Coordinates of N, CA and C in Angstrom, one line a residue:
M1217 N 15.7 -19.8 -2.8 CA 15.5 -19.2 -1.5 C 16.0 -20.0 -0.3
M1218 N 15.7 -21.4 -0.5 CA 16.1 -22.3 0.6 C 17.7 -22.3 0.8
H1219 N 18.4 -22.3 -0.3 CA 19.9 -22.3 -0.3 C 20.4 -20.9 0.3
F1220 N 19.7 -19.9 -0.1 CA 20.1 -18.5 0.4 C 19.9 -18.5 1.9
A1221 N 18.7 -19.0 2.4 CA 18.5 -19.0 3.8 C 19.5 -19.8 4.5
D1222 N 19.9 -20.9 3.9 CA 21.0 -21.8 4.6 C 22.3 -21.0 4.8
S1223 N 22.6 -20.1 3.9 CA 23.8 -19.3 4.0 C 23.8 -18.4 5.2
L1224 N 22.6 -18.1 5.8 CA 22.5 -17.2 6.9 C 22.3 -17.9 8.2
T1225 N 22.3 -19.3 8.2 CA 22.0 -20.0 9.4 C 23.2 -20.9 9.8
F1226 N 23.4 -21.1 11.1 CA 24.4 -21.9 11.6 C 24.1 -22.3 13.0
S1227 N 24.9 -23.1 13.7 CA 24.6 -23.5 15.1 C 23.2 -24.1 15.3
G1228 N 22.8 -24.9 14.3 CA 21.5 -25.6 14.5 C 20.3 -24.8 14.0
R1229 N 20.5 -23.6 13.6 CA 19.4 -22.8 13.1 C 19.1 -23.1 11.7
K1230 N 17.8 -23.1 11.3 CA 17.3 -23.4 10.0 C 16.4 -22.4 9.4
V1231 N 15.9 -21.4 10.2 CA 14.9 -20.5 9.7 C 15.4 -19.1 9.8
V1232 N 14.9 -18.3 8.8 CA 15.2 -16.8 8.8 C 13.9 -16.1 8.7
A1233 N 13.9 -14.9 9.2 CA 12.7 -14.0 9.2 C 12.8 -13.0 8.1
A1234 N 11.7 -12.7 7.4 CA 11.7 -11.7 6.4 C 11.2 -10.3 7.0
W1235 N 11.9 -9.3 6.6 CA 11.6 -7.9 7.0 C 11.5 -7.0 5.8
A1236 N 10.8 -5.9 5.9 CA 10.7 -5.0 4.7 C 10.3 -3.6 5.2
A1237 N 10.7 -2.6 4.4 CA 10.2 -1.3 4.5 C 9.7 -0.9 3.1
L1238 N 8.4 -0.9 2.9 CA 7.7 -0.7 1.6 C 6.6 0.4 1.7
P1239 N 7.0 1.6 1.4 CA 8.3 2.0 0.8 C 9.3 2.4 1.9
F1240 N 10.6 2.5 1.5 CA 11.6 2.9 2.5 C 11.3 4.4 2.8
P1241 N 11.3 4.7 4.1 CA 10.9 6.0 4.5 C 11.9 7.1 4.3
A1242 N 11.9 7.8 3.2 CA 12.9 8.8 2.8 C 12.3 10.0 2.1
L1243 N 12.7 11.2 2.5 CA 12.4 12.4 1.8 C 13.2 12.5 0.5
S1244 N 12.6 13.0 -0.5 CA 13.3 13.1 -1.8 C 14.5 14.0 -1.7
S1245 N 14.6 14.9 -0.7 CA 15.7 15.8 -0.6 C 16.8 15.3 0.4
S1246 N 16.5 14.1 1.0 CA 17.4 13.6 1.9 C 18.4 12.5 1.3
S1247 N 19.6 12.5 1.8 CA 20.5 11.5 1.4 C 20.3 10.2 2.3
L1248 N 20.9 9.1 1.8 CA 20.8 7.9 2.6 C 21.4 8.0 4.0
P1249 N 22.5 8.7 4.2 CA 23.0 8.9 5.6 C 22.0 9.7 6.5
D1250 N 21.3 10.7 5.8 CA 20.3 11.5 6.6 C 19.2 10.6 7.1
V1251 N 18.7 9.7 6.2 CA 17.6 8.8 6.5 C 18.0 7.8 7.6
L1252 N 19.1 7.2 7.4 CA 19.5 6.2 8.4 C 20.0 6.8 9.7
S1253 N 20.5 8.0 9.7 CA 20.9 8.7 11.0 C 19.7 9.0 11.8
A1254 N 18.5 9.1 11.2 CA 17.3 9.4 11.9 C 16.7 8.1 12.5
H1255 N 17.3 7.0 12.3 CA 16.8 5.7 12.8 C 17.9 5.0 13.6
Q1256 N 18.6 5.8 14.4 CA 19.7 5.2 15.2 C 19.1 4.3 16.4
Q1257 N 17.9 4.6 16.8 CA 17.3 3.8 17.9 C 16.5 2.6 17.4
D1258 N 16.2 2.5 16.2 CA 15.4 1.4 15.7 C 15.6 1.3 14.2
V1259 N 15.6 0.1 13.6 CA 15.7 0.0 12.2 C 14.4 0.4 11.5
P1260 N 14.5 0.9 10.3 CA 13.3 1.4 9.6 C 12.6 0.4 8.8
W1261 N 12.6 -0.9 9.2 CA 11.8 -1.9 8.5 C 11.1 -2.8 9.5
K1262 N 10.1 -3.5 9.1 CA 9.2 -4.2 10.0 C 9.1 -5.7 9.6
L1263 N 8.9 -6.5 10.6 CA 8.7 -8.0 10.4 C 7.5 -8.2 9.6
L1264 N 7.6 -9.1 8.5 CA 6.5 -9.4 7.6 C 5.5 -10.4 8.3
S1265 N 6.0 -11.2 9.2 CA 5.2 -12.1 9.9 C 4.2 -11.4 10.8
S1266 N 3.0 -12.0 11.0 CA 2.0 -11.4 11.9 C 2.3 -11.5 13.3
W1267 N 3.4 -12.1 13.7 CA 3.8 -12.3 15.1 C 3.9 -11.0 15.8
R1268 N 3.4 -10.9 17.0 CA 3.3 -9.6 17.7 C 4.6 -9.0 18.0
E1269 N 5.7 -9.7 18.2 CA 7.0 -9.1 18.5 C 7.7 -8.7 17.3
Q1270 N 7.7 -7.4 17.0 CA 8.2 -6.9 15.7 C 9.4 -6.0 15.9
K1271 N 10.0 -6.0 17.0 CA 11.2 -5.2 17.2 C 12.4 -6.1 17.5
V1272 N 13.5 -5.9 16.8 CA 14.7 -6.7 17.0 C 15.9 -5.8 17.4
S1273 N 16.6 -6.2 18.4 CA 17.7 -5.5 18.9 C 19.1 -6.1 18.6
C1274 N 19.0 -7.4 18.1 CA 20.3 -8.1 17.7 C 19.9 -9.2 16.8
C1275 N 20.9 -9.6 16.1 CA 20.7 -10.8 15.2 C 22.0 -11.5 15.0
F1276 N 21.9 -12.7 14.5 CA 23.1 -13.6 14.3 C 23.7 -13.4 12.9
A1277 N 22.8 -13.3 11.9 CA 23.2 -13.1 10.5 C 22.1 -12.4 9.7
Q1278 N 22.4 -11.7 8.7 CA 21.4 -11.0 7.9 C 21.9 -10.7 6.5
S1279 N 21.0 -10.5 5.6 CA 21.2 -10.0 4.2 C 20.2 -8.9 3.9
V1280 N 20.7 -7.8 3.5 CA 19.8 -6.6 3.4 C 20.0 -6.0 2.0
V1281 N 18.9 -5.7 1.3 CA 19.0 -5.1 0.0 C 18.1 -3.8 0.0
L1282 N 18.7 -2.8 -0.5 CA 18.0 -1.5 -0.6 C 18.0 -1.1 -2.1
R1283 N 16.8 -0.7 -2.6 CA 16.6 -0.3 -4.0 C 16.0 1.1 -4.0
G1284 N 16.5 1.9 -5.0 CA 15.8 3.1 -5.3 C 16.4 4.4 -4.6
I1285 N 17.5 4.2 -3.8 CA 18.2 5.3 -3.2 C 19.7 5.1 -3.4
C1286 N 20.3 5.9 -4.2 CA 21.7 5.7 -4.6 C 22.4 7.0 -4.8
Q1287 N 22.4 7.9 -3.8 CA 23.1 9.2 -4.0 C 24.6 8.9 -4.0
E1288 N 25.3 9.5 -5.0 CA 26.7 9.3 -5.1 C 27.5 10.1 -4.0
K1289 N 27.1 11.3 -3.7 CA 27.8 12.1 -2.7 C 26.8 12.5 -1.6
P1290 N 26.7 11.7 -0.5 CA 25.8 12.0 0.6 C 26.3 13.2 1.3
T1291 N 25.3 14.1 1.6 CA 25.6 15.3 2.4 C 24.6 15.5 3.5
S1292 N 24.9 16.0 4.7 CA 24.0 16.2 5.7 C 23.1 17.4 5.5
C1293 N 21.9 17.4 6.0 CA 21.1 18.6 5.9 C 21.6 19.8 6.6
P1294 N 21.3 21.0 6.2 CA 21.8 22.2 6.9 C 21.4 22.2 8.4
G1295 N 22.3 22.5 9.3 CA 22.0 22.5 10.7 C 22.0 21.1 11.4
Q1296 N 22.1 20.0 10.6 CA 22.2 18.7 11.1 C 23.6 18.3 11.3
P1297 N 24.0 17.8 12.5 CA 25.4 17.4 12.7 C 25.8 16.2 11.9
R1298 N 27.0 16.2 11.4 CA 27.5 15.1 10.6 C 27.7 13.8 11.4
S1299 N 27.3 12.7 10.9 CA 27.4 11.5 11.6 C 28.5 10.6 10.9
P1300 N 28.9 9.5 11.6 CA 29.9 8.6 10.9 C 29.4 8.2 9.5
L1301 N 28.0 8.1 9.4 CA 27.5 7.6 8.1 C 27.8 8.6 7.0
H1302 N 27.8 9.9 7.3 CA 28.1 10.9 6.3 C 29.6 10.9 5.8
S1303 N 30.4 10.2 6.5 CA 31.8 10.1 6.1 C 32.1 8.9 5.1
C1304 N 31.0 8.1 4.9 CA 31.2 6.9 4.0 C 31.2 7.5 2.6
E1305 N 31.9 6.7 1.7 CA 32.1 7.2 0.4 C 31.1 6.7 -0.6
S1306 N 30.3 5.7 -0.3 CA 29.3 5.2 -1.2 C 28.1 4.7 -0.4
P1307 N 26.9 4.6 -1.1 CA 25.7 4.1 -0.4 C 25.9 2.7 0.1
E1308 N 26.7 1.9 -0.5 CA 26.9 0.5 0.0 C 27.7 0.6 1.3
Q1309 N 28.6 1.5 1.5 CA 29.4 1.6 2.7 C 28.5 2.2 3.8
V1310 N 27.6 3.1 3.4 CA 26.6 3.7 4.4 C 25.8 2.7 5.0
L1311 N 25.2 1.8 4.1 CA 24.3 0.8 4.6 C 25.0 -0.2 5.5
Q1312 N 26.2 -0.6 5.0 CA 27.0 -1.6 5.8 C 27.4 -1.0 7.2
Q1313 N 27.8 0.2 7.2 CA 28.2 0.9 8.5 C 27.0 0.9 9.4
F1314 N 25.8 1.2 8.9 CA 24.6 1.3 9.7 C 24.3 -0.1 10.3
L1315 N 24.4 -1.1 9.5 CA 24.1 -2.5 9.9 C 25.1 -2.9 11.0
H1316 N 26.4 -2.6 10.9 CA 27.4 -2.9 11.9 C 27.1 -2.1 13.2
T1317 N 26.6 -0.9 13.1 CA 26.3 -0.2 14.3 C 25.1 -0.7 15.0
Q1318 N 24.0 -1.1 14.2 CA 22.8 -1.6 14.8 C 23.0 -3.0 15.3
F1319 N 23.8 -3.8 14.6 CA 23.9 -5.2 15.0 C 25.4 -5.6 15.1
P1320 N 26.1 -5.1 16.1 CA 27.5 -5.4 16.2 C 27.8 -6.9 16.4
G1321 N 28.8 -7.4 15.7 CA 29.1 -8.8 15.8 C 28.4 -9.7 14.9
A1322 N 27.3 -9.2 14.2 CA 26.5 -10.1 13.3 C 27.1 -10.2 12.0
F1323 N 26.9 -11.3 11.3 CA 27.4 -11.5 9.9 C 26.4 -10.7 9.1
S1324 N 26.8 -9.7 8.3 CA 25.9 -8.9 7.5 C 26.4 -8.8 6.1
T1325 N 25.5 -9.0 5.1 CA 25.8 -8.6 3.7 C 24.7 -7.6 3.3
S1326 N 25.1 -6.7 2.4 CA 24.2 -5.7 2.0 C 24.5 -5.3 0.5
H1327 N 23.4 -4.9 -0.1 CA 23.5 -4.5 -1.5 C 22.6 -3.3 -1.7
V1328 N 23.1 -2.3 -2.5 CA 22.3 -1.1 -2.8 C 22.1 -1.1 -4.4
L1329 N 20.9 -1.1 -4.8 CA 20.6 -1.0 -6.2 C 19.9 0.3 -6.6
Q1330 N 20.3 0.9 -7.7 CA 19.7 2.2 -8.1 C 18.3 2.1 -8.5
Q1331 N 17.9 1.0 -9.2 CA 16.5 0.9 -9.7 C 15.5 0.7 -8.6
P1332 N 14.5 1.5 -8.6 CA 13.4 1.4 -7.6 C 12.5 0.2 -8.0
C1333 N 11.5 0.0 -7.1 CA 10.5 -1.0 -7.4 C 9.4 -0.4 -8.2
D1334 N 9.0 -1.0 -9.3 CA 8.0 -0.4 -10.2 C 6.6 -0.7 -9.6
T1335 N 5.8 0.3 -9.4 CA 4.4 0.2 -8.8 C 3.3 0.7 -9.7
R1336 N 3.6 0.8 -11.0 CA 2.5 1.2 -11.9 C 1.5 0.0 -12.1
P1337 N 0.3 0.3 -12.6 CA -0.7 -0.7 -12.7 C -0.1 -1.9 -13.5
P1338 N -0.5 -3.1 -13.1 CA -1.6 -3.5 -12.2 C -1.2 -3.6 -10.7
F1339 N 0.0 -3.0 -10.3 CA 0.3 -3.0 -8.9 C -0.8 -2.2 -8.1
P1340 N -1.3 -2.8 -7.0 CA -2.3 -2.1 -6.2 C -1.9 -0.8 -5.7
Q1341 N -2.8 0.2 -5.8 CA -2.4 1.6 -5.3 C -3.0 1.8 -3.9
F1342 N -2.3 1.2 -2.9 CA -2.7 1.3 -1.5 C -1.8 2.3 -0.7
F1343 N -1.1 3.1 -1.5 CA -0.1 4.0 -0.8 C -0.8 5.3 -0.2
S1344 N -0.1 5.8 0.8 CA -0.5 7.0 1.4 C -0.4 8.2 0.5
P1345 N -1.3 9.2 0.6 CA -1.1 10.5 -0.2 C 0.1 11.3 0.2
L1346 N 0.8 10.8 1.2 CA 2.0 11.5 1.6 C 3.3 11.1 0.9
L1347 N 3.0 10.4 -0.3 CA 4.1 9.9 -1.1 C 4.1 10.6 -2.5
T1348 N 5.3 10.9 -3.0 CA 5.4 11.4 -4.3 C 5.2 10.3 -5.3
R1349 N 5.2 10.6 -6.6 CA 5.1 9.6 -7.6 C 6.2 8.6 -7.6
Q1350 N 7.4 9.1 -7.1 CA 8.6 8.2 -7.0 C 8.6 7.5 -5.6
G1351 N 7.6 7.7 -4.8 CA 7.6 6.9 -3.5 C 8.3 7.6 -2.4
F1352 N 8.7 8.9 -2.5 CA 9.4 9.5 -1.4 C 8.3 10.3 -0.5
L1353 N 8.7 10.5 0.7 CA 7.8 11.1 1.7 C 7.6 12.6 1.4
L1354 N 6.4 13.1 1.7 CA 6.1 14.5 1.6 C 5.8 15.1 3.0
D1355 N 6.0 16.4 3.1 CA 5.6 17.0 4.4 C 4.1 17.1 4.6
K1356 N 3.4 17.2 3.5 CA 1.9 17.3 3.6 C 1.4 16.6 2.4
A1357 N 0.1 16.1 2.5 CA -0.5 15.3 1.4 C -0.8 16.2 0.2
Q1358 N -0.6 15.6 -1.0 CA -1.0 16.2 -2.2 C -1.8 15.3 -3.0
G1359 N -2.6 15.9 -3.9 CA -3.5 15.0 -4.8 C -2.7 14.5 -5.9
Y1360 N -3.2 13.3 -6.4 CA -2.6 12.7 -7.6 C -3.6 12.4 -8.7
S1361 N -3.1 12.3 -9.9 CA -4.0 11.8 -11.0 C -4.2 10.3 -10.8
S1362 N -4.9 9.7 -11.8 CA -5.1 8.3 -11.7 C -3.9 7.5 -11.9
G1363 N -2.7 8.1 -12.2 CA -1.5 7.4 -12.4 C -1.0 6.9 -11.1
G1364 N -1.2 7.6 -10.0 CA -0.8 7.2 -8.7 C 0.7 7.2 -8.5
V1365 N 1.2 6.3 -7.6 CA 2.6 6.2 -7.3 C 3.2 5.2 -8.3
E1366 N 4.2 5.7 -9.0 CA 4.8 4.9 -10.1 C 6.0 4.0 -9.7
S1367 N 6.7 4.4 -8.7 CA 7.8 3.6 -8.2 C 8.0 3.9 -6.7
I1368 N 8.7 3.0 -6.0 CA 9.0 3.3 -4.6 C 10.4 2.7 -4.3
P1369 N 11.1 3.4 -3.4 CA 12.3 2.8 -2.8 C 11.9 1.7 -1.8
V1370 N 12.7 0.6 -1.8 CA 12.3 -0.5 -1.0 C 13.5 -1.1 -0.3
L1371 N 13.4 -1.4 1.0 CA 14.4 -2.2 1.7 C 13.8 -3.5 2.1
A1372 N 14.6 -4.6 1.9 CA 14.1 -5.9 2.3 C 15.3 -6.6 3.0
A1373 N 15.0 -7.4 4.0 CA 16.0 -8.1 4.7 C 15.6 -9.5 5.1
L1374 N 16.5 -10.4 5.2 CA 16.4 -11.7 5.8 C 17.3 -11.8 7.0
Q1375 N 16.7 -12.2 8.1 CA 17.5 -12.2 9.4 C 17.4 -13.5 10.1
S1376 N 18.5 -14.0 10.6 CA 18.4 -15.0 11.6 C 18.6 -14.3 13.0
S1377 N 17.5 -14.2 13.8 CA 17.6 -13.4 15.0 C 16.8 -14.0 16.1
P1378 N 17.0 -13.5 17.3 CA 16.3 -14.1 18.5 C 14.8 -13.9 18.4
V1379 N 14.3 -13.0 17.5 CA 12.8 -12.9 17.4 C 12.2 -14.3 17.0
L1380 N 12.9 -15.1 16.3 CA 12.4 -16.4 15.8 C 12.2 -17.4 17.0
H1381 N 12.9 -17.1 18.1 CA 12.7 -18.0 19.3 C 11.2 -17.8 19.8
S1382 N 10.8 -16.6 19.9 CA 9.4 -16.4 20.3 C 8.4 -16.9 19.3
L1383 N 8.7 -16.7 18.0 CA 7.8 -17.1 16.9 C 7.7 -18.6 16.9
L1384 N 8.8 -19.3 17.0 CA 8.8 -20.8 16.9 C 8.2 -21.5 18.1
S1385 N 8.6 -20.9 19.3 CA 8.1 -21.5 20.5 C 6.6 -21.2 20.7
G1386 N 6.1 -20.1 20.2 CA 4.7 -19.8 20.2 C 3.9 -20.8 19.2
L1387 N 4.5 -21.1 18.1 CA 3.9 -22.0 17.2 C 3.9 -23.4 17.8
C1388 N 4.9 -23.8 18.5 CA 4.9 -25.1 19.2 C 3.8 -25.2 20.3
R1389 N 3.6 -24.1 21.0 CA 2.6 -24.1 22.0 C 1.2 -24.2 21.4
E1390 N 1.0 -23.5 20.3 CA -0.3 -23.6 19.6 C -0.6 -25.0 19.1
L1391 N 0.4 -25.7 18.6 CA 0.3 -27.0 18.1 C 0.0 -28.0 19.2
Q1392 N 0.5 -27.8 20.4 CA 0.4 -28.7 21.5 C -1.0 -28.5 22.2
A1393 N -1.6 -27.3 22.0 CA -2.9 -27.0 22.7 C -4.0 -27.9 22.3
P1394 N -4.3 -28.2 21.1 CA -5.5 -29.0 20.8 C -5.1 -30.5 21.0
N1395 N -6.1 -31.3 21.3 CA -5.9 -32.7 21.4 C -6.2 -33.4 20.0
V1396 N -5.1 -33.6 19.3 CA -5.2 -34.0 17.9 C -5.8 -35.4 17.8
R1397 N -5.8 -36.2 18.9 CA -6.3 -37.5 18.8 C -7.8 -37.5 18.6
R1398 N -8.5 -36.4 19.0 CA -9.9 -36.3 18.8 C -10.3 -35.9 17.4
W1399 N -9.3 -35.6 16.6 CA -9.6 -35.2 15.2 C -9.1 -36.3 14.3
S1400 N -10.1 -37.1 13.9 CA -9.8 -38.3 13.0 C -9.2 -37.9 11.7
S1401 N -9.6 -36.7 11.2 CA -9.1 -36.3 9.9 C -7.7 -35.7 9.9
F1402 N -7.1 -35.5 11.1 CA -5.8 -34.9 11.3 C -4.7 -35.8 10.7
F1403 N -4.9 -37.1 10.9 CA -3.8 -38.0 10.5 C -4.2 -38.8 9.2
T1404 N -5.1 -38.3 8.4 CA -5.5 -38.9 7.2 C -4.4 -39.0 6.2
A1405 N -3.4 -38.1 6.3 CA -2.3 -38.1 5.3 C -1.3 -39.2 5.7
G1406 N -1.5 -39.9 6.8 CA -0.6 -41.0 7.1 C 0.4 -40.7 8.2
V1407 N 0.2 -39.5 8.8 CA 1.1 -39.1 9.9 C 0.7 -39.8 11.2
E1408 N 1.7 -40.4 11.8 CA 1.5 -41.1 13.1 C 1.6 -40.2 14.3
Q1409 N 0.9 -40.6 15.4 CA 1.0 -39.7 16.6 C 2.4 -39.6 17.1
D1410 N 3.2 -40.6 17.0 CA 4.6 -40.6 17.5 C 5.4 -39.6 16.6
D1411 N 5.2 -39.7 15.3 CA 5.9 -38.8 14.4 C 5.5 -37.3 14.6
F1412 N 4.2 -37.1 15.0 CA 3.8 -35.7 15.3 C 4.5 -35.2 16.5
Q1413 N 4.5 -36.0 17.6 CA 5.2 -35.6 18.8 C 6.7 -35.4 18.6
E1414 N 7.3 -36.2 17.8 CA 8.7 -36.0 17.4 C 8.9 -34.7 16.7
A1415 N 8.0 -34.4 15.8 CA 8.2 -33.1 15.1 C 8.0 -31.9 16.0
L1416 N 7.1 -32.0 17.0 CA 7.0 -31.0 18.0 C 8.3 -30.8 18.8
E1417 N 8.9 -31.9 19.2 CA 10.1 -31.8 20.0 C 11.2 -31.2 19.1
E1418 N 11.3 -31.5 17.8 CA 12.3 -30.9 16.9 C 12.0 -29.4 16.8
L1419 N 10.8 -29.0 16.7 CA 10.4 -27.6 16.6 C 10.8 -26.8 17.9
K1420 N 10.6 -27.5 19.1 CA 11.0 -26.9 20.4 C 12.5 -26.7 20.4
T1421 N 13.2 -27.7 20.0 CA 14.7 -27.7 20.0 C 15.2 -26.6 19.1
L1422 N 14.5 -26.5 17.9 CA 14.9 -25.4 16.9 C 14.7 -24.0 17.5
S1423 N 13.6 -23.8 18.2 CA 13.3 -22.5 18.8 C 14.4 -22.2 19.8
Q1424 N 14.9 -23.1 20.6 CA 15.9 -22.9 21.6 C 17.2 -22.4 20.9
C1425 N 17.5 -22.7 19.7 CA 18.7 -22.3 19.0 C 18.7 -20.8 18.8
Y1426 N 17.6 -20.2 18.9 CA 17.5 -18.7 18.7 C 17.5 -17.9 19.9
E1427 N 17.6 -18.6 21.1 CA 17.7 -17.8 22.3 C 19.1 -17.1 22.4
T1428 N 19.1 -15.9 22.9 CA 20.4 -15.2 22.9 C 21.4 -15.9 23.7
G1429 N 22.6 -16.1 23.1 CA 23.6 -16.8 23.9 C 23.6 -18.3 23.8
F1430 N 22.5 -18.9 23.1 CA 22.4 -20.3 23.0 C 23.2 -20.8 21.9
G1431 N 23.9 -21.9 22.1 CA 24.6 -22.6 21.0 C 25.7 -21.8 20.4
A1432 N 26.3 -20.9 21.2 CA 27.5 -20.1 20.6 C 28.6 -21.1 20.3
S1433 N 29.2 -20.9 19.2 CA 30.2 -21.9 18.7 C 31.3 -21.1 18.0
E1434 N 32.3 -21.9 17.6 CA 33.4 -21.3 16.9 C 33.0 -20.7 15.5
D1435 N 31.9 -21.4 15.0 CA 31.4 -20.9 13.7 C 30.9 -19.5 13.8
E1436 N 30.2 -19.2 15.0 CA 29.7 -17.8 15.2 C 30.8 -16.9 15.4
A1437 N 31.8 -17.3 16.1 CA 33.0 -16.4 16.3 C 33.7 -16.1 15.0
D1438 N 33.8 -17.1 14.2 CA 34.4 -16.9 12.9 C 33.6 -15.9 12.0
S1439 N 32.2 -16.0 12.1 CA 31.3 -15.1 11.3 C 31.4 -13.7 11.8
D1440 N 31.8 -13.5 13.1 CA 31.9 -12.1 13.6 C 33.1 -11.5 12.9

């Protein structure tokens, strides 16, 4: 995972954020272009961190994997205007086109896998009654037997994005708030006060690398 994260970071950045849609919000009768066309204003996945800022409008690099939705011939619903996504020839092209539209200029890789995520026991059954056994959305709730939801479509993403500036700078502020010199047990592992302050400065510098427009380089231009 560390090496994979390294492939998405450059210009001094070292951290990526994990995002997921579990399950991926799709009707069983909808194609992938239909689903993504309904999310033109916002991506259909959420930040897994508990940090309060969970909306991202741009990113520097990302890797996205979608499982469980793999229609060979996407078609728009009756009465719905065709979008550029409906002109794509494969689910992989649909997802890649969506990512380029949402995050223009970002380095993006994407993969679409046919096999969904298995959620049969002992997987916890915390799903909404608005899901079918295959994890697709229903218009209204229906009852299930003890088998529950057996599988779900899932989208997961790793992103290097400006959201990490707020997360890392917030972490830095929280670490600076307490007076660690008053906690004798804080340095029992052998950490010196100077080393602690140096680590805080490195964390602050790292957070600045995620500010929009900060540290733009030829590497980023090449990745575009």
